[in-house]
Amino acid sequence: MDSVVSFAGWMPAGLQNAAETGTSVRAVIFEDDIAIWRGQDGLARAWQNRCPHRGMRLSYGIVRENRLTCLYHGWTYDGTGGCAHIPAHPDLVPPKSIRAKAYGCVETGGMIWVARSESSEPPPQISGTWMPCRTMQVNRSLTGLAEVLGTGKANLALAMGAWAGQLRVAGLQGAVLLAVQPMGARGAMLHACVTGPEDLTRASDWIESLRGHLERPIAA
Amino acid sequence: MSPDDFTASHWYAIGRFADFPEGLSRPLRLLSQDIVAVRQGKDVKVTRADGRPCMVQARYGHVWTTLMDKPRALYDMPEFLEEGRRLVTAGAIGVLCSGLRAVENFLDMAHFPFVHTGILGIEEHPEVEKYDVSMDAERDEIWATKCCFFQPMAAATATGGQITEYKYRVPHPYSTILYKTCPIREGAWDLIGLFIQPTEEDACIAHSFVLVFDESNSDTSLLHFQQNIFLQDRMILENQVPRKLPIDPRWEMPTRADASSIAYRRWLKANGVVWGTAKLAEAA
Amino acid sequence: MKLYDYVLSGNCYKIRLFMAFLDLDYEKVGVDFYPGREHKSDSFLAINPLGQLPVLEDNGVVIRDAQAILVYLANRHDPSGQWWPQADHAQFAQVVQWLAFADSITGTSSAARLHDMLGYDLDIVAARAGAHRLFRILDSHLSQQEFEGHHWIAGPSPTIADIACFPYTALAGDGGIDTFYYPAIQRWIHRLTRLPRYHNMPGINVFA
């Protein structure tokens, strides 16, 4: 049923610190398996999580400078996804047709946002300074932020599409930016950012209890 | 999905004789079917879920069975009859991928520097020189020969790395054997082999062996070496997408270094192998 | 020192890893844990009646249990005291607490790995669910540590608690347990693999 929900616009794919400089990590959005990696230039990129050569997940890749090297055979891709080097044939200039499939990827509000390359929707722009707090996997498939708010002790201050919004949470000094990343049969990820370090621990406790509510069996 | 005729027509290794203790029934999977194996004296009996017996033979240190009443003959490995060789079997290791992916990975040299770093290759010497791939039409099997690759630990006695020569043989869709120049016996080859028990289209159990002339390493050290290498491969195999083997050349992009992989995929296709492969429509 | 070792054992790897961090020389005695079940043989049971790996022998002292060996090595061979800080009673207790937690990770994540990899007959659903429960706790704890500017399980620098929890967390994928659900754990794994003299084992991606 969830697969009917299309991956049309920009979706949250993780907190900014999930992909540290020089690393590659895995993200799942609906059924899409995505590698997110950050070069030394500080830019995050999101690609389909398979090397065009033999299908190896690029989230296992090695980041050097601003290039990603597949762990399996060392095929190396530049920051735009073009294959730059095939170690088994050091003198070969790789054909232009060998490319990792890129997603749109922007960072705003302390989070990484991803869109399919064919999406024409403008990327999100979230004002203010947001600090990554917690990401939590929830064992329940979610259809949007609204479903989360129905159960948490929080008020929506500013909606940002179906999957994210700014909340006022009792006991916190600033607001919380909460985003839902649906993962099909794997449930969902909840990502939370806060406005300052004083709220980190309490926001973390709040999102833990929110998850507890969401995972509680629904009475028939 | 039931297996295509070619896949179904073969014998499959299901374990070593020692893995079947007297009187203990072991439920197993083979080609998406339930079978039960039990040792009775000097024999292992295998039956299907409906109680019909399967043929069984013991060869190459393993127990083999088949779901066919008239299977193809199991391929010959005359090296098993040679005096002075040592056989070490490494047990059964489950892998969440098509067994065809596991065979293809075994045929590949280009991953040595990245997956088996410091053991079978190093990043400073990644080049795969041209090698020969041929079909043995009479036996319907693939041979890759004159495969040369720089190996940092070619032998226990070697101080630096050196170019090592290999041959690869694929006599069966789920078996492959590596022949490696023997460091202590002129003109002889050491064998390392993989017998895959395909349990599902996208899951398998790998049985492996080494058959070597070696007077310096203990069985346990050969075993640890083998298992260490295979577990490095397992992490790759479980992270290839899709788990089944794509045999349409438009899907996964090969280079000259993949000549044996290309031949293997073509050979599977020519033999009508569908079970365990991914269709292009699934690529999405 | 002599370590009875199995190449695919995460518990043996705890010791190999710590030996590497401490830059210690030792002799490895390979045990055919699988498929030979040598750890259940009479000769091995004479060394460890529990029939478990690893076992360390040092000058006539025989120690079994990975956590106990870590404690022994830290006390005996780490003059800096970094790996098992004992001045602060609370931190001392934290380390002991997470050593016990590591054993629970073995009971779940390692069990799932033995099932998927070596065909052990056990309740795989329970093993994976148990591992996820523990990883949620670890991820939450590591997040809290990060809030306080700490990058390790028990304080500002790595301790034997980190080493004890590391192998079967980093190897969880071998048992079909996805760890990308836990970003703080991912960062911690990455930090640990970047420590000087880090020594890897198959199944752990040092680049992730």
XYZ file of N, CA and C in Angstrom, chain A residues 26 33 48-60 62 64 69-76 85-92 95 97-99 101 116, chain B residues 101 104-106 108-112 114-115 123 126-129 233 235-242 246 251-258 261-262 265 283-284:
234
model
N 24.174 4.628 3.990
C 23.019 4.124 3.269
C 21.749 4.806 3.766
N 16.993 2.546 -2.688
C 18.205 2.323 -1.897
C 19.221 3.373 -2.351
N 22.053 6.511 -6.551
C 21.498 5.161 -6.478
C 22.563 4.259 -5.864
N 22.115 3.389 -4.936
C 23.094 2.626 -4.158
C 23.560 1.372 -4.880
N 24.002 1.537 -6.114
C 24.654 0.411 -6.788
C 25.629 0.912 -7.831
N 26.772 0.248 -7.841
C 27.791 0.566 -8.835
C 27.318 0.020 -10.182
N 27.421 0.820 -11.254
C 26.937 0.346 -12.564
C 27.687 -0.888 -13.067
N 28.828 -1.194 -12.481
C 29.637 -2.317 -12.963
C 29.064 -3.660 -12.538
N 29.024 -3.914 -11.235
C 28.538 -5.205 -10.760
C 27.537 -5.068 -9.604
N 26.913 -3.909 -9.493
C 25.777 -3.765 -8.577
C 26.119 -3.608 -7.104
N 27.423 -3.448 -6.775
C 27.808 -3.310 -5.363
C 27.271 -2.013 -4.775
N 26.796 -2.107 -3.522
C 26.275 -0.899 -2.869
C 27.386 0.148 -2.709
N 27.115 1.345 -3.172
C 28.114 2.412 -3.079
C 28.196 3.001 -1.676
N 27.241 2.642 -0.811
C 27.349 3.084 0.584
C 28.517 2.376 1.281
N 29.082 1.342 0.647
C 30.292 0.702 1.148
C 31.540 1.341 0.534
N 34.563 4.031 -0.778
C 35.667 4.725 -0.136
C 35.665 6.157 -0.681
N 37.545 9.525 -1.285
C 38.868 10.156 -1.295
C 38.725 11.465 -2.048
N 34.963 5.777 -4.514
C 35.519 4.562 -5.088
C 34.708 3.373 -4.604
N 34.236 2.561 -5.543
C 33.473 1.375 -5.165
C 34.394 0.380 -4.470
N 33.910 -0.205 -3.385
C 34.730 -1.137 -2.607
C 35.084 -2.400 -3.392
N 34.244 -2.776 -4.357
C 34.411 -4.082 -4.999
C 35.614 -4.106 -5.957
N 35.625 -3.218 -6.956
C 36.705 -3.229 -7.932
C 37.425 -1.894 -8.049
N 37.089 -0.983 -7.138
C 37.791 0.288 -7.143
C 37.375 1.257 -8.238
N 36.269 0.978 -8.934
C 35.813 1.946 -9.937
C 35.545 3.260 -9.216
N 36.076 4.338 -9.789
C 36.051 5.616 -9.086
C 35.224 6.635 -9.861
N 37.830 6.460 -13.301
C 38.979 5.553 -13.263
C 38.528 4.112 -13.022
N 39.104 3.190 -13.810
C 38.861 1.758 -13.624
C 40.219 1.105 -13.376
N 40.529 0.760 -12.113
C 41.885 0.320 -11.779
C 42.373 -0.900 -12.569
N 41.465 -1.813 -12.929
C 41.904 -2.997 -13.671
C 42.487 -2.621 -15.026
N 42.117 -1.444 -15.530
C 42.637 -0.947 -16.808
C 43.136 0.481 -16.603
N 44.317 0.617 -16.010
C 44.777 1.948 -15.589
C 44.884 2.950 -16.738
N 45.109 2.454 -17.968
C 45.316 3.382 -19.084
C 44.022 3.711 -19.825
N 42.953 3.051 -19.444
C 41.684 3.253 -20.149
C 41.006 4.540 -19.682
N 34.480 5.218 -20.668
C 33.474 5.834 -21.527
C 32.542 6.730 -20.707
N 29.570 7.025 -20.877
C 28.275 6.384 -20.580
C 28.256 5.717 -19.200
N 29.437 5.498 -18.604
C 29.457 4.861 -17.280
C 29.258 5.930 -16.210
N 28.092 5.926 -15.635
C 27.750 6.951 -14.644
C 26.962 6.333 -13.504
N 23.988 6.730 -10.969
C 22.738 7.481 -11.135
C 22.554 8.418 -9.935
N 14.338 12.568 -6.615
C 14.692 11.875 -7.854
C 15.070 12.910 -8.898
N 25.939 -15.439 -8.551
C 26.771 -14.287 -8.172
C 28.050 -14.774 -7.481
N 30.447 -16.144 -10.037
C 31.028 -15.061 -10.819
C 32.112 -14.320 -10.031
N 31.850 -14.073 -8.762
C 32.841 -13.395 -7.918
C 34.124 -14.207 -7.812
N 33.963 -15.537 -7.754
C 35.125 -16.418 -7.627
C 36.021 -16.326 -8.872
N 36.637 -13.736 -10.612
C 37.052 -12.355 -10.817
C 38.384 -12.080 -10.121
N 39.322 -11.511 -10.872
C 40.606 -11.137 -10.251
C 40.646 -9.659 -9.868
N 39.854 -8.855 -10.577
C 39.969 -7.393 -10.420
C 39.618 -6.915 -9.006
N 38.926 -7.769 -8.225
C 38.559 -7.320 -6.876
C 39.638 -7.621 -5.836
N 40.662 -8.391 -6.215
C 41.680 -8.795 -5.234
C 42.276 -7.607 -4.457
N 41.090 -4.777 -3.699
C 40.151 -3.979 -2.907
C 39.448 -4.791 -1.827
N 39.199 -6.056 -2.119
C 38.455 -6.891 -1.169
C 39.410 -7.765 -0.345
N 46.495 -2.359 -3.817
C 45.940 -1.310 -4.667
C 46.951 -0.748 -5.658
N 46.748 -2.991 -9.506
C 45.373 -3.447 -9.750
C 45.141 -3.982 -11.172
N 46.153 -3.877 -12.028
C 45.891 -4.129 -13.452
C 45.606 -5.603 -13.742
N 44.581 -5.831 -14.546
C 44.266 -7.186 -15.027
C 44.699 -7.252 -16.487
N 45.743 -8.044 -16.724
C 46.222 -8.225 -18.099
C 45.243 -9.116 -18.847
N 34.708 -11.950 0.811
C 33.821 -11.988 -0.355
C 32.346 -11.912 0.052
N 30.802 -10.346 2.352
C 30.280 -8.989 2.590
C 29.940 -8.317 1.252
N 30.744 -8.577 0.229
C 30.446 -8.044 -1.107
C 29.176 -8.703 -1.653
N 29.163 -10.030 -1.633
C 28.056 -10.777 -2.249
C 26.710 -10.400 -1.653
N 26.686 -10.128 -0.347
C 25.410 -9.804 0.295
C 25.018 -8.348 0.049
N 25.895 -7.590 -0.604
C 25.576 -6.189 -0.875
C 25.571 -5.862 -2.360
N 25.450 -6.886 -3.189
C 25.247 -6.634 -4.606
C 23.744 -6.560 -4.857
N 23.368 -5.598 -5.667
C 21.954 -5.366 -5.961
C 21.733 -5.516 -7.464
N 20.818 -6.353 -7.954
C 19.978 -7.249 -7.157
C 20.747 -8.497 -6.712
N 22.127 -10.587 -12.952
C 21.607 -10.047 -14.208
C 22.407 -10.628 -15.374
N 22.537 -4.356 -18.505
C 22.236 -3.985 -17.128
C 23.486 -3.671 -16.319
N 24.462 -4.581 -16.355
C 25.711 -4.336 -15.622
C 26.849 -4.263 -16.627
N 27.677 -3.223 -16.481
C 28.628 -2.850 -17.513
C 29.973 -3.533 -17.322
N 30.366 -4.449 -18.212
C 31.653 -5.135 -18.042
C 32.798 -4.440 -18.764
N 34.025 -4.798 -18.412
C 35.200 -4.399 -19.189
C 35.977 -5.664 -19.547
N 37.121 -5.477 -20.214
C 37.928 -6.614 -20.651
C 38.310 -7.534 -19.476
N 38.508 -6.956 -18.300
C 38.870 -7.761 -17.127
C 37.758 -8.746 -16.763
N 36.545 -8.468 -17.235
C 35.402 -9.324 -16.904
C 35.163 -10.401 -17.951
N 33.579 -13.482 -16.653
C 32.208 -13.224 -16.221
C 31.264 -13.133 -17.436
N 31.748 -12.478 -18.490
C 30.933 -12.358 -19.706
C 30.662 -13.747 -20.286
N 28.125 -15.621 -18.078
C 26.747 -15.170 -18.267
C 26.197 -15.651 -19.614
N 14.893 -4.282 -13.092
C 15.928 -3.282 -12.800
C 15.323 -1.984 -12.272
N 14.287 -1.523 -12.936
C 13.574 -0.291 -12.543
C 14.482 0.806 -12.045
